[in-house]
PDB file of C-alpha atoms and ligand atoms in Angstrom:
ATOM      1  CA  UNK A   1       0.000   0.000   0.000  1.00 34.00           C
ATOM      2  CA  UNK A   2       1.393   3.459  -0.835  1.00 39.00           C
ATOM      3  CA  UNK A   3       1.928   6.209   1.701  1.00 38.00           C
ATOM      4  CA  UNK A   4      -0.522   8.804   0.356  1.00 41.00           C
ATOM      5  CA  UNK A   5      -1.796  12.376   1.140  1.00 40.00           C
ATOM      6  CA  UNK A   6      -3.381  12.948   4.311  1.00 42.00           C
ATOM      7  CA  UNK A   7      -4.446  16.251   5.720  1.00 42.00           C
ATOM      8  CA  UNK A   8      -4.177  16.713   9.263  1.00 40.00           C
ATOM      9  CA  UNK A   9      -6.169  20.007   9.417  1.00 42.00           C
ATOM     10  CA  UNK A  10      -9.005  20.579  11.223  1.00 40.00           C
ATOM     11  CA  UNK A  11     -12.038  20.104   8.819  1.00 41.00           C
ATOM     12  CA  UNK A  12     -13.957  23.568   8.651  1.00 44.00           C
ATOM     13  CA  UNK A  13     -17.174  23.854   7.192  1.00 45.00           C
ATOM     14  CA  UNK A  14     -17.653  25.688   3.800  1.00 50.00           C
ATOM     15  CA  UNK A  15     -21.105  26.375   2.748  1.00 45.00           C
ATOM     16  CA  UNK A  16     -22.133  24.521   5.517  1.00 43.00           C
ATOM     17  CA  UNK A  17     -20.651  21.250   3.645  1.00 50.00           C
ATOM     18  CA  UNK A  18     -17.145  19.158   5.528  1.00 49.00           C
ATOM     19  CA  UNK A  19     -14.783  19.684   2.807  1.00 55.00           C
ATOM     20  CA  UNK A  20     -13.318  16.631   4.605  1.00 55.00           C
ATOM     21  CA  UNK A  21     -15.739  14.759   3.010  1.00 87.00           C
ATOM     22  CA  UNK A  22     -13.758  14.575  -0.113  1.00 94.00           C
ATOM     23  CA  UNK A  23     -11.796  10.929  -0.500  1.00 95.00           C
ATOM     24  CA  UNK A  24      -8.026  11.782  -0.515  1.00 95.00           C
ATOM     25  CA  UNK A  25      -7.146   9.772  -4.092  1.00 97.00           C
ATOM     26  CA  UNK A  26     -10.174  10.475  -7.237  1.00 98.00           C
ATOM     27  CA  UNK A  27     -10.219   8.485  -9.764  1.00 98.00           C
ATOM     28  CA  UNK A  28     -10.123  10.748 -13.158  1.00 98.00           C
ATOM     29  CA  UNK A  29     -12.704  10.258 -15.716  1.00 98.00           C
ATOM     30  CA  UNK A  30     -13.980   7.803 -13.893  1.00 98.00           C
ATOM     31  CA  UNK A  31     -11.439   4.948 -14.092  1.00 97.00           C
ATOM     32  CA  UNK A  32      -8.441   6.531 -15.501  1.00 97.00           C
ATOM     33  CA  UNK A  33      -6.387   5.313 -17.415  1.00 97.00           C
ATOM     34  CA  UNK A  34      -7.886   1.241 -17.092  1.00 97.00           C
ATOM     35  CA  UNK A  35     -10.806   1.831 -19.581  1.00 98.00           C
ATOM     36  CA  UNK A  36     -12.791   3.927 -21.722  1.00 98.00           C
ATOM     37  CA  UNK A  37     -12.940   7.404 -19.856  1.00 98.00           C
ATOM     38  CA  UNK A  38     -16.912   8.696 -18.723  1.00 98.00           C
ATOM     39  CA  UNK A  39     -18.465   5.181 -19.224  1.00 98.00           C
ATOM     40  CA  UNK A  40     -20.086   3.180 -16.659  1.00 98.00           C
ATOM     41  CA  UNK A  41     -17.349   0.608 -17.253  1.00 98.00           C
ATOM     42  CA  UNK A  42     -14.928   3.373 -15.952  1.00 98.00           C
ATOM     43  CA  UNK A  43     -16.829   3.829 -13.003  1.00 98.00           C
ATOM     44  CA  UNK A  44     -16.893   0.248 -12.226  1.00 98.00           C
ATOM     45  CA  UNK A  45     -12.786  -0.001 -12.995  1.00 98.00           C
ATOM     46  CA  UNK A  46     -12.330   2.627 -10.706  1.00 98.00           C
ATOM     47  CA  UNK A  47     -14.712   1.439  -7.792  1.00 98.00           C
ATOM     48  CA  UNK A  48     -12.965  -2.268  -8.770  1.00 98.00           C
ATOM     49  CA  UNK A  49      -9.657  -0.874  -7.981  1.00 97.00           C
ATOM     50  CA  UNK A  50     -10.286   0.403  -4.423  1.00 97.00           C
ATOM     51  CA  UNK A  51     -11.412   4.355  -5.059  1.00 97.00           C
ATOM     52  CA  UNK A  52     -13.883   6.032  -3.196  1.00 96.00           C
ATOM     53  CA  UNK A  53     -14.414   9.100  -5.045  1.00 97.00           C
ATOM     54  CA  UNK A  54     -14.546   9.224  -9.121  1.00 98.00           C
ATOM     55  CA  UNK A  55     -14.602  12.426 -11.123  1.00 98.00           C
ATOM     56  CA  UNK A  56     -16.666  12.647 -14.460  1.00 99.00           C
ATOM     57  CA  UNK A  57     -17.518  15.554 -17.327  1.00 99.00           C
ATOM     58  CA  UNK A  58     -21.193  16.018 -18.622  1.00 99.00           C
ATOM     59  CA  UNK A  59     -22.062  17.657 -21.572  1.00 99.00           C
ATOM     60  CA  UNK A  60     -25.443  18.234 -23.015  1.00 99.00           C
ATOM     61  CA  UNK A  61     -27.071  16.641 -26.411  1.00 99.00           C
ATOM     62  CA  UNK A  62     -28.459  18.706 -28.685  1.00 98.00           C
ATOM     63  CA  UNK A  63     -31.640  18.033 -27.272  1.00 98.00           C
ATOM     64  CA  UNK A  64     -30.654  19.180 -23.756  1.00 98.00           C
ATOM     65  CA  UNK A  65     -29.719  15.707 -22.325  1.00 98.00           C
ATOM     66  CA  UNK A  66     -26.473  15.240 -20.106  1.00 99.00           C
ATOM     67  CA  UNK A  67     -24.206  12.647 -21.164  1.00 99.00           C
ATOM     68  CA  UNK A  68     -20.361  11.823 -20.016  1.00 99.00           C
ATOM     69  CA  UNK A  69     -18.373  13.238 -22.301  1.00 99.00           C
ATOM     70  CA  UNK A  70     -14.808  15.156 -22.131  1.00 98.00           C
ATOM     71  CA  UNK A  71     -14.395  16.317 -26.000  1.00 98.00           C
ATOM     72  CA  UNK A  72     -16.652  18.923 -27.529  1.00 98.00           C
ATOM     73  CA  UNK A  73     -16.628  16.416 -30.743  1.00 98.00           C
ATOM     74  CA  UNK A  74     -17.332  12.699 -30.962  1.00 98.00           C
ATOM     75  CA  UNK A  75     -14.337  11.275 -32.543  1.00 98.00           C
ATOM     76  CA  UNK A  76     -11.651  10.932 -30.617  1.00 98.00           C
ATOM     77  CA  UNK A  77     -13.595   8.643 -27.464  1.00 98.00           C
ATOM     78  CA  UNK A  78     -16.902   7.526 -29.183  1.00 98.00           C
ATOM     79  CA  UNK A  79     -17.698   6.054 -32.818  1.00 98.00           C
ATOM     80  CA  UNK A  80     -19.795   8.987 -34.028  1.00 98.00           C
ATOM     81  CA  UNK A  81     -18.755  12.377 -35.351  1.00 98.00           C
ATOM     82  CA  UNK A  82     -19.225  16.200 -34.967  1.00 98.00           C
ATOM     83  CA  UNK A  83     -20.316  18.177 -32.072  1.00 98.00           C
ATOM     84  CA  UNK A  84     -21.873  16.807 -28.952  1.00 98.00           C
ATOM     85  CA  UNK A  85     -23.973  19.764 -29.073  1.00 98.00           C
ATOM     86  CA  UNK A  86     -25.297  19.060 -32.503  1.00 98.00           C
ATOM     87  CA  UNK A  87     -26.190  15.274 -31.977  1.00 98.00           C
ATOM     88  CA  UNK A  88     -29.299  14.125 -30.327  1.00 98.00           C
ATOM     89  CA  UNK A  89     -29.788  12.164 -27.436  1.00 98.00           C
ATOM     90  CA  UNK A  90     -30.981   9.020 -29.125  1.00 98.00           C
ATOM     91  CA  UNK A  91     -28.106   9.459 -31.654  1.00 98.00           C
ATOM     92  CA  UNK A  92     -25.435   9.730 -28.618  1.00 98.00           C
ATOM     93  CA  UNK A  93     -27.196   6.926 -26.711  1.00 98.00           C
ATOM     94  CA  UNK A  94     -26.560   4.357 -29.729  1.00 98.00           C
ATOM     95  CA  UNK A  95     -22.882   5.552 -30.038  1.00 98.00           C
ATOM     96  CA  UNK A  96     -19.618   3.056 -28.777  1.00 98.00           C
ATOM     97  CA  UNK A  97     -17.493   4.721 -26.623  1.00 98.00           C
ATOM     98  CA  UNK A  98     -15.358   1.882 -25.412  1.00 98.00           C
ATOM     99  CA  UNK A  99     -14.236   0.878 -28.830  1.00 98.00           C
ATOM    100  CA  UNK A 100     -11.740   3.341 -28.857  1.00 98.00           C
ATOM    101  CA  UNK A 101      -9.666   1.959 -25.397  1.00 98.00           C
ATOM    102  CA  UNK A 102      -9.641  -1.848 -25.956  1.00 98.00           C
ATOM    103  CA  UNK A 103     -10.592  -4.586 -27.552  1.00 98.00           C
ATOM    104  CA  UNK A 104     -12.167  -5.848 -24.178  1.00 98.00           C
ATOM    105  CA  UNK A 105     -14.630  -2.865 -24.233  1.00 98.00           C
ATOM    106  CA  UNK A 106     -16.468  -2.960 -28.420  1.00 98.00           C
ATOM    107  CA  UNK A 107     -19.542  -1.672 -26.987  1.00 98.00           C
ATOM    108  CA  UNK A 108     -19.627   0.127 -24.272  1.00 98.00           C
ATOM    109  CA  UNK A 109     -21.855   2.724 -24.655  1.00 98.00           C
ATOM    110  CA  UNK A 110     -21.972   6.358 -23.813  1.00 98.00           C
ATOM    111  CA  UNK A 111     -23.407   6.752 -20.739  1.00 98.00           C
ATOM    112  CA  UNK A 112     -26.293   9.436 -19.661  1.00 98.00           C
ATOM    113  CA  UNK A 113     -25.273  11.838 -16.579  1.00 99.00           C
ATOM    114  CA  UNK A 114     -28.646  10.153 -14.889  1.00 98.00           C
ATOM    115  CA  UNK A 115     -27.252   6.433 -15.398  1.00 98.00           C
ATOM    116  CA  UNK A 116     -24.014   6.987 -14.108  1.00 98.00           C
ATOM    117  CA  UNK A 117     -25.106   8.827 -11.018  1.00 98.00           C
ATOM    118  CA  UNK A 118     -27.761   6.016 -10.291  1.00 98.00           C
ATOM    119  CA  UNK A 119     -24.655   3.398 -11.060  1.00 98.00           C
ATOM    120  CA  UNK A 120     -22.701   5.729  -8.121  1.00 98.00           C
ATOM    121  CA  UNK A 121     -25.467   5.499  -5.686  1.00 97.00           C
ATOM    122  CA  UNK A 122     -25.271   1.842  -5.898  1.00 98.00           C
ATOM    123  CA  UNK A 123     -22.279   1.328  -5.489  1.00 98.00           C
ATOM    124  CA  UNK A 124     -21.276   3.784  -2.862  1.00 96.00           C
ATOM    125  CA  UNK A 125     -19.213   6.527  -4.527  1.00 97.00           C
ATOM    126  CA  UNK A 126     -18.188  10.000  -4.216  1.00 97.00           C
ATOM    127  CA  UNK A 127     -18.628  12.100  -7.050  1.00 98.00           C
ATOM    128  CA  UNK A 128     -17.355  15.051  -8.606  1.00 98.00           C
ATOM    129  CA  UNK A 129     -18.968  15.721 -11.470  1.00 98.00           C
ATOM    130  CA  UNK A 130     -17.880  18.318 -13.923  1.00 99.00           C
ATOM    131  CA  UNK A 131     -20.078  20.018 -15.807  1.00 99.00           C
ATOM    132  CA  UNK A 132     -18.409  20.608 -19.451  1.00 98.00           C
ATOM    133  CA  UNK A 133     -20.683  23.072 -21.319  1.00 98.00           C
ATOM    134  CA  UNK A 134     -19.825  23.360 -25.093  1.00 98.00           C
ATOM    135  CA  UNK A 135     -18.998  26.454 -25.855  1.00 97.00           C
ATOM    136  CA  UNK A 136     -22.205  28.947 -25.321  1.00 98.00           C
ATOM    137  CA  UNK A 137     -23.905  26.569 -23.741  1.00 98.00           C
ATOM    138  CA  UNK A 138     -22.413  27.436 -20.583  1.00 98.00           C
ATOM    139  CA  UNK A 139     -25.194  28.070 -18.130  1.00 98.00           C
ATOM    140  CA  UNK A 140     -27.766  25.832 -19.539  1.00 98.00           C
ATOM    141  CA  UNK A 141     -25.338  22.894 -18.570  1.00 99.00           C
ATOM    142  CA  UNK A 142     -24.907  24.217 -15.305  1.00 99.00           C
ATOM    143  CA  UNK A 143     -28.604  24.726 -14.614  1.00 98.00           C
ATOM    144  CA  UNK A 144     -29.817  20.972 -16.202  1.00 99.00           C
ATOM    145  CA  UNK A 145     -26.504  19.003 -14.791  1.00 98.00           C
ATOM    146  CA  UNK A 146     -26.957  20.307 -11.349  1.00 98.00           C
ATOM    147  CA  UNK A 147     -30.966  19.424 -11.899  1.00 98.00           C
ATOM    148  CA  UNK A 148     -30.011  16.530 -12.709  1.00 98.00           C
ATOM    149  CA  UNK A 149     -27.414  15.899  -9.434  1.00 98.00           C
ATOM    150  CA  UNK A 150     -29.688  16.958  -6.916  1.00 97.00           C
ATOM    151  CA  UNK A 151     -32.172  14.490  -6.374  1.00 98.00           C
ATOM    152  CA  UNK A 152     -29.429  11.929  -6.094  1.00 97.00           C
ATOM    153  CA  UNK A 153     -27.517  14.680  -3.701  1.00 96.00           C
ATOM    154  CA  UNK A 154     -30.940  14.511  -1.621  1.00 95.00           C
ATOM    155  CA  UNK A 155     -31.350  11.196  -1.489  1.00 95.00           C
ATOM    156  CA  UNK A 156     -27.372  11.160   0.103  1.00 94.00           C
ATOM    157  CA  UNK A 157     -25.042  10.786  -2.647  1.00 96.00           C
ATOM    158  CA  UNK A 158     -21.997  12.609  -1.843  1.00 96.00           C
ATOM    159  CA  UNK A 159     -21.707  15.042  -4.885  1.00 96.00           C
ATOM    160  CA  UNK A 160     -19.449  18.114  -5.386  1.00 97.00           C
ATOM    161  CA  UNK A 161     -20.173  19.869  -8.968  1.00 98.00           C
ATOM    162  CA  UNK A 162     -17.385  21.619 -10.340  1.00 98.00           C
ATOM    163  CA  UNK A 163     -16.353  23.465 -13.565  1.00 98.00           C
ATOM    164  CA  UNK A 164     -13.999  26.176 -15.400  1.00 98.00           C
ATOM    165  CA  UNK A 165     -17.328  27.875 -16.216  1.00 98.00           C
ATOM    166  CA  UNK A 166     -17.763  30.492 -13.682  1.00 98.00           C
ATOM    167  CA  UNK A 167     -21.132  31.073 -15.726  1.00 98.00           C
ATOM    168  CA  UNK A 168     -22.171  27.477 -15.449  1.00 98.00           C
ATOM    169  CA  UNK A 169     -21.324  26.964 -11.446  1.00 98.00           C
ATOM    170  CA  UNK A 170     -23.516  30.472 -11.491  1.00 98.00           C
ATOM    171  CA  UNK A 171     -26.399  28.540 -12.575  1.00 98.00           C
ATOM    172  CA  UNK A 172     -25.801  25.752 -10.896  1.00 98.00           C
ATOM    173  CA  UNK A 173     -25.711  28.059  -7.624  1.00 98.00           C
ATOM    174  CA  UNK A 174     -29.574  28.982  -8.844  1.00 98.00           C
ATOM    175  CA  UNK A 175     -30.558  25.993  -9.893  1.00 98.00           C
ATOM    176  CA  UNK A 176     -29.664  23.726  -7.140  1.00 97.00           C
ATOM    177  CA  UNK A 177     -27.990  25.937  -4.285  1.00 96.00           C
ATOM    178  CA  UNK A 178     -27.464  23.189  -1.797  1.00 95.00           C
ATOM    179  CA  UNK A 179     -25.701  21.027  -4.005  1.00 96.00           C
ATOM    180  CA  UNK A 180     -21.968  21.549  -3.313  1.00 96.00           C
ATOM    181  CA  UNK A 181     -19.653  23.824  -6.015  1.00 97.00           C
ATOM    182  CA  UNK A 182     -16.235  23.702  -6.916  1.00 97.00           C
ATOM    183  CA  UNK A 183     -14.385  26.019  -8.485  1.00 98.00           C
ATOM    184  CA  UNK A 184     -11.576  24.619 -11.603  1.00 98.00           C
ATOM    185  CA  UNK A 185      -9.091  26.509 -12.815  1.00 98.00           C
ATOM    186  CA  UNK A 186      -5.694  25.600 -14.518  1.00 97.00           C
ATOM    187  CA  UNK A 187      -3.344  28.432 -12.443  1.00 96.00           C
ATOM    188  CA  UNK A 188      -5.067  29.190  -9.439  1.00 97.00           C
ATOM    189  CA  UNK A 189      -6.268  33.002  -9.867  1.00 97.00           C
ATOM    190  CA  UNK A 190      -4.823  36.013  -7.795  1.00 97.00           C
ATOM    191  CA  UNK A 191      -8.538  36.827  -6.651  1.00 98.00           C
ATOM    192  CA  UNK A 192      -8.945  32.904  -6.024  1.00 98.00           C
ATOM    193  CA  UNK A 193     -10.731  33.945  -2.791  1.00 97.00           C
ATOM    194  CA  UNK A 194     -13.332  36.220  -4.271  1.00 98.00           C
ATOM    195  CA  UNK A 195     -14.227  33.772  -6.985  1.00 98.00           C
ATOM    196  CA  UNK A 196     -15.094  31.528  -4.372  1.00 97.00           C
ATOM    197  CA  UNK A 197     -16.768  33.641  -2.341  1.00 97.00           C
ATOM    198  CA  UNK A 198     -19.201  34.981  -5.246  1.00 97.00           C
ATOM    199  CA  UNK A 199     -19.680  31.244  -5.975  1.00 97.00           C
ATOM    200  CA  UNK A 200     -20.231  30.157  -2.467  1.00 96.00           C
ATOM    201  CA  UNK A 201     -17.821  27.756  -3.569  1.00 96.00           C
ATOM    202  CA  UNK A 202     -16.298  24.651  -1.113  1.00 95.00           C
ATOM    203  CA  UNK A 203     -13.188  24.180  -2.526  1.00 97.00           C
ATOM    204  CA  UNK A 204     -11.201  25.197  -5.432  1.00 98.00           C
ATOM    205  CA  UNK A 205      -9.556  22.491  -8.398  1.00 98.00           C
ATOM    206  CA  UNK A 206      -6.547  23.433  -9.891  1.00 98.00           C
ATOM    207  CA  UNK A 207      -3.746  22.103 -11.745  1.00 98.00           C
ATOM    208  CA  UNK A 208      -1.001  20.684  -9.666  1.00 98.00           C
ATOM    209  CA  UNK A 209       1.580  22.285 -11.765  1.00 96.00           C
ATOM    210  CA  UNK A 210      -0.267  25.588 -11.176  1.00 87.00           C
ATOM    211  CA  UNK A 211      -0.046  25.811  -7.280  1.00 95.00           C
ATOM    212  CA  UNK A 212       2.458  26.503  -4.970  1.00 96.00           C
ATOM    213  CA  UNK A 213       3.042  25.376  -1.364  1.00 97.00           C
ATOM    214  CA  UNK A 214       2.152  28.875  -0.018  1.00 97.00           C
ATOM    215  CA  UNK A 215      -0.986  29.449  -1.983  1.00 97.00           C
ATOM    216  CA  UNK A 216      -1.991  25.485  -1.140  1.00 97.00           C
ATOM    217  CA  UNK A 217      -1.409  26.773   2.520  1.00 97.00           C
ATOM    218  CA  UNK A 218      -3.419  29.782   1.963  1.00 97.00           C
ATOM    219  CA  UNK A 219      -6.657  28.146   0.524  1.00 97.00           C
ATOM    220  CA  UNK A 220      -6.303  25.663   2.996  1.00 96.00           C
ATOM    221  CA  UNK A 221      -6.299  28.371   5.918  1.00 95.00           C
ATOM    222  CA  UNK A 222      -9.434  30.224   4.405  1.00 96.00           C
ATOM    223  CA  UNK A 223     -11.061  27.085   4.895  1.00 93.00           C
ATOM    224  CA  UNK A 224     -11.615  25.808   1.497  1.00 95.00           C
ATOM    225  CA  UNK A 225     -11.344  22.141   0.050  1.00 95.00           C
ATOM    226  CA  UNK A 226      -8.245  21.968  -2.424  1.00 97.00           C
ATOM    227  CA  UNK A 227      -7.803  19.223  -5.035  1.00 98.00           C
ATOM    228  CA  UNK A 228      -5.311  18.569  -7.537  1.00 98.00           C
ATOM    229  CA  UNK A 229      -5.624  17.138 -11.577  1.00 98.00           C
ATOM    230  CA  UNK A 230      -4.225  15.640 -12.469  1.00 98.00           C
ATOM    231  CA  UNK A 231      -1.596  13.115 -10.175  1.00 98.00           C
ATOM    232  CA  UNK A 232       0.017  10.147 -12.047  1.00 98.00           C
ATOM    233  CA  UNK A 233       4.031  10.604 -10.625  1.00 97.00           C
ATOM    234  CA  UNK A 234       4.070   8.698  -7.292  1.00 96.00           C
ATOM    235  CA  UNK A 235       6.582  11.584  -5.908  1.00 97.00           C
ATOM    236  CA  UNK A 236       4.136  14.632  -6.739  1.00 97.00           C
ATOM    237  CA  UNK A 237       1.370  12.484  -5.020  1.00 97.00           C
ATOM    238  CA  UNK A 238       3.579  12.382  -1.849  1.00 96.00           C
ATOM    239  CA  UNK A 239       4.436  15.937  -2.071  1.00 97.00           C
ATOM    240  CA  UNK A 240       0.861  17.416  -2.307  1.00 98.00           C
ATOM    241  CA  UNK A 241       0.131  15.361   0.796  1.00 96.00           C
ATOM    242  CA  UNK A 242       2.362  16.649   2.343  1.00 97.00           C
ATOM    243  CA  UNK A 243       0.833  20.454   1.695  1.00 97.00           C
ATOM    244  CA  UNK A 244      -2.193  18.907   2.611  1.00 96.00           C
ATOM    245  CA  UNK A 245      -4.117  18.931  -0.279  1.00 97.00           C
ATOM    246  CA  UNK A 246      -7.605  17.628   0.140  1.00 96.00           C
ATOM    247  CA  UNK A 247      -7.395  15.331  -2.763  1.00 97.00           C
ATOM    248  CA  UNK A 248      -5.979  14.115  -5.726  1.00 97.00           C
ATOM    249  CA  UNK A 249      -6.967  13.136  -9.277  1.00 98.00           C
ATOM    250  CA  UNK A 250      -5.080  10.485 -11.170  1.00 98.00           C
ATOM    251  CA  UNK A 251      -5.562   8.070 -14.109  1.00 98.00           C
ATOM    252  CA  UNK A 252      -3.308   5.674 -12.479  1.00 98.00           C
ATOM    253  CA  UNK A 253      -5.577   3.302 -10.663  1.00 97.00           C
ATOM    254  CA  UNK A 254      -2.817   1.113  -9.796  1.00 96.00           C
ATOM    255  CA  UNK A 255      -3.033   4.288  -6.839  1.00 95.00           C
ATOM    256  CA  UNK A 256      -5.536   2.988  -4.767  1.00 93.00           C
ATOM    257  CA  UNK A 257      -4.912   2.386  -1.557  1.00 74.00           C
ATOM    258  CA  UNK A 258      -2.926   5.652  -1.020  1.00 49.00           C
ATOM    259  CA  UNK A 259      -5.800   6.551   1.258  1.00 46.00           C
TER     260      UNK A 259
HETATM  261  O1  G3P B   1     -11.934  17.844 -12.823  1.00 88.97           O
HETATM  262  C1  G3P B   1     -10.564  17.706 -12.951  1.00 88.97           C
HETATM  263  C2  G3P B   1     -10.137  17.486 -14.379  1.00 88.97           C
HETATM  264  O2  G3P B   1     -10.918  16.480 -14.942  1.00 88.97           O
HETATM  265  C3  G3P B   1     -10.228  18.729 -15.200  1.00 88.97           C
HETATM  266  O3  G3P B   1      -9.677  18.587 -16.464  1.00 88.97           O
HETATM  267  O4  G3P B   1      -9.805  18.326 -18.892  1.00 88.97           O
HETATM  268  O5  G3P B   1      -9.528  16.313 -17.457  1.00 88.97           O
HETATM  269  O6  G3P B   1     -11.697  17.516 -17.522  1.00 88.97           O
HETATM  270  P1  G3P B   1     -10.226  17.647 -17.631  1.00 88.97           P
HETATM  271 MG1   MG B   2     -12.834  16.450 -15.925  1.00 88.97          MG
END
């Protein structure tokens, strides 16, 4: 078992939510690197392996439906082609998107938002789930994926939303205020603590390679959750621990147990 990060600050509550409750190691996409990223079968790899907590993207059809999905276009994870934006829900729902990985996944298909949370509930995950608006679609996302998240989030699922769309955490704030938020950004902003603030934000995402000890310290003092995309070097792993970042994403699944 690897020696992972562990915080030993005092949990404070943010928004009236533990940031605590965030699982140390987050397996990206779902189940990282093992298979097809945003499918159920990632989920499953990833709960398989040992994680607790699994981050996903959503992205609506063209009909307004959230499906997992990272790319604005089909090709590079799915068999169709053109925008996700542009393609309808039955049209995304008939589409492989394990073809792509491995042989051992012809077929998998791409999953709605509402299956994979339902496939969370039952098997006892934590989520983060990004929302992933295509581009001008930003706060219709944020108001139908949180929608979407917060009956599950009522009936208990642990669930923090997240997203580089300031716009589309906005209307997720309207839409479904009790549901947790999560800032993302690549280079954590000078004005991180404002953003958050407006937001009524629990914790801020950021790139590892775009935070420093002191600022880690800094968002940690204020309160905040802090988690880091995306971890696959065992030594950076130890080292954010050791700042006592809340949590880590990696693809490498092989990981688990580092909490
Ligand atoms: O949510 C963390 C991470 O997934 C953000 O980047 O591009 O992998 O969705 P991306
Ligand atoms: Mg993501």
């Amino acid at each position: 078992m690897d020696s992972g990060p562990r915080s030993t600050r005092t949990p404070a509550p943010v928004a009236g939510v533990f940031v605590s409750a965030y699982p140390p190691l987050i397996a990206h996409r779902g189940g990282g690197n093992r298979a097809p990223e945003n499918t159920l079968a990632a989920i499953r790899a990833g709960h398989a392996a040992g994680f607790r907590g699994v981050e996903f993207d959503a992205m609506l059809s063209a009909d307004g439906i959230p499906f997992l999905i990272h790319d604005e276009t089909l090709e590079r994870t799915t068999t169709g082609r053109g925008a996700v934006a542009a393609t309808v829900a039955a049209v995304l729902a008939s589409l492989d998107a394990g073809a792509w990985h491995s042989p051992a996944y012809v077929g998998e298909p791409l999953p709605t938002l509402d299956a994979a949370l339902a496939l969370c509930r039952e098997l006892g995950l934590w989520v983060n789930l990004e929302i992933k608006p295509s581009r001008g679609r930003e706060a219709e996302t944020g108001r139908v994926v949180a929608g979407t998240a917060a009956p599950f989030h009522a009936a208990g699922l642990p669930l923090v939303l997240s997203s580089f769309s300031e716009a589309a955490l906005e209307a997720a704030r309207q839409a479904a205020p009790e549901v947790p938020r999560a800032l993302l950004v690549e280079t954590v902003p000078a004005d991180w603590q404002a953003r958050l603030q407006r937001l009524q934000a629990v914790a801020l995402h950021c790139h590892h390679a775009g935070l420093s000890q002191d600022t880690a310290a800094a968002i940690l003092a204020a309160g905040y959750g802090l988690a880091c995309y995306t971890v696959n070097d065992r030594q950076r792993l130890a080292t954010l621990g050791q700042w006592g970042v809340t949590a880590l994403f990696t693809d490498r699944l092989e990981f688990a147990g580092a909490d």
